[in-house]
Amino acid sequence: NVLYLPARAKGIANGAQVGAVEPVRVVPAAEAPQGRGGYVVVDIEVSDDVRLPDTTIAELRQNTVLGDIHIALTTPPDGFDSLLPRGGTITLEHTKPPVQLEDTMAAMAVFVQGGAVGQLQ
């Protein structure tokens, strides 16, 4: 869900900005492979001096409640044997859905109202 992804959003790998999002492309269901619905493609222009492993995980992330959404690129500590080529693709299998703010707020409400806060004291 890239609905709230701002233009030129940051691409951040392990805490450091490594690039910026290029325009997002929508692939309608009619043009998608058989059996797959429509989807979006997000291109990130990554700095020339940055190399990412082909096991990199991409996800939408927001560091604070009111902060901008960015693309977080998480690399495994031992996965640098095989690198993504320049212009390479992080496949759908290596993406994670964003954490929904509504889900987080609901979990916090249960935690607070359920007496868990009182149990901590």
Coordinates of C-alpha atoms in Angstrom, one line a residue:
N1 CA 0.0 0.0 0.0
V2 CA 1.9 3.0 -1.3
L3 CA -1.0 5.4 -1.0
Y4 CA 0.8 7.7 1.4
L5 CA 4.3 7.3 0.1
P6 CA 5.5 10.9 -0.7
A7 CA 7.3 11.8 -3.9
R8 CA 11.1 11.3 -3.7
A9 CA 10.6 9.4 -0.4
K10 CA 13.8 8.2 1.2
G11 CA 15.3 4.8 0.7
I12 CA 16.9 3.8 4.0
A13 CA 19.2 0.8 4.4
N14 CA 20.1 -0.2 8.0
G15 CA 19.5 3.4 9.2
A16 CA 21.4 5.3 6.5
Q17 CA 19.8 7.0 3.5
V18 CA 20.9 5.2 0.4
G19 CA 18.5 6.6 -2.2
A20 CA 15.2 8.1 -3.1
V21 CA 12.0 6.8 -4.6
E22 CA 11.4 7.4 -8.3
P23 CA 7.8 7.7 -9.6
V24 CA 5.6 4.8 -8.6
R25 CA 4.1 2.8 -11.5
V26 CA 0.7 1.1 -11.3
V27 CA 0.3 -2.2 -13.1
P28 CA -3.4 -2.8 -13.7
A29 CA -4.8 -6.3 -13.2
A30 CA -5.4 -6.6 -17.0
E31 CA -1.7 -6.2 -17.6
A32 CA -0.6 -8.4 -14.7
P33 CA 0.5 -12.0 -15.0
Q34 CA -2.3 -14.5 -15.1
G35 CA -3.9 -15.1 -11.7
R36 CA -2.4 -12.1 -10.2
G37 CA -4.2 -8.8 -9.5
G38 CA -3.0 -5.4 -10.1
Y39 CA 0.1 -4.1 -8.2
V40 CA 2.5 -1.2 -8.0
V41 CA 6.2 -1.0 -8.8
V42 CA 8.4 1.3 -6.7
D43 CA 11.7 2.2 -8.2
I44 CA 14.4 3.5 -5.9
E45 CA 17.5 5.3 -7.2
V46 CA 20.2 3.9 -5.0
S47 CA 23.6 5.7 -4.7
D48 CA 26.3 4.3 -6.9
D49 CA 28.5 3.4 -4.0
V50 CA 25.8 1.2 -2.3
R51 CA 25.6 -2.5 -2.9
L52 CA 22.7 -4.5 -1.5
P53 CA 22.4 -8.3 -1.2
D54 CA 19.8 -10.1 -3.2
T55 CA 18.2 -11.1 0.1
T56 CA 17.4 -7.5 1.0
I57 CA 13.9 -7.0 2.5
A58 CA 11.9 -3.9 1.4
E59 CA 9.0 -2.5 3.5
L60 CA 7.2 0.8 4.0
R61 CA 8.1 2.2 7.4
Q62 CA 7.2 5.3 9.4
N63 CA 9.5 6.1 12.3
T64 CA 7.1 8.3 14.2
V65 CA 3.3 8.7 14.2
L66 CA 3.5 11.9 12.2
G67 CA 6.7 11.1 10.3
D68 CA 7.0 10.6 6.6
I69 CA 6.7 7.1 5.2
H70 CA 9.9 5.8 3.6
I71 CA 11.2 2.6 2.1
A72 CA 13.2 0.6 4.6
L73 CA 15.7 -1.8 3.1
T74 CA 16.8 -4.4 5.6
T75 CA 19.9 -6.5 4.9
P76 CA 20.7 -9.7 6.7
P77 CA 24.0 -9.6 8.5
D78 CA 25.4 -12.7 6.6
G79 CA 23.7 -12.3 3.3
F80 CA 26.3 -10.4 1.2
D81 CA 27.4 -13.4 -0.8
S82 CA 25.1 -12.6 -3.7
L83 CA 24.4 -8.9 -4.5
L84 CA 21.6 -7.3 -6.4
P85 CA 22.8 -6.2 -9.8
R86 CA 22.6 -2.5 -10.8
G87 CA 18.9 -2.0 -11.7
G88 CA 18.0 -5.2 -10.0
T89 CA 14.6 -6.1 -8.5
I90 CA 13.6 -6.9 -5.0
T91 CA 10.9 -9.4 -5.6
L92 CA 7.5 -9.6 -3.9
E93 CA 8.7 -12.5 -1.8
H94 CA 11.3 -10.1 -0.3
T95 CA 8.8 -7.4 0.7
K96 CA 6.8 -7.0 4.0
P97 CA 3.5 -5.2 4.4
P98 CA 3.6 -2.0 6.5
V99 CA 2.5 -2.0 10.1
Q100 CA -0.8 -0.3 10.2
L101 CA -1.1 2.6 12.7
E102 CA -4.7 1.5 13.5
D103 CA -3.5 -2.0 14.5
T104 CA -0.9 -0.5 16.7
M105 CA -3.3 1.9 18.4
A106 CA -5.8 -0.9 18.9
A107 CA -3.2 -3.1 20.6
M108 CA -2.1 -0.2 22.8
A109 CA -5.7 0.4 23.8
V110 CA -6.1 -3.3 24.8
F111 CA -2.9 -3.1 26.7
V112 CA -3.8 0.0 28.6
Q113 CA -7.5 -0.8 29.2
G114 CA -6.8 -4.5 30.0
G115 CA -4.9 -3.6 33.2
A116 CA -1.5 -4.5 31.9
V117 CA -0.2 -1.0 32.7
G118 CA -1.3 -1.5 36.3
Q119 CA 0.4 -4.8 36.5
L120 CA 3.7 -3.2 35.5
Q121 CA 3.7 -1.0 38.6

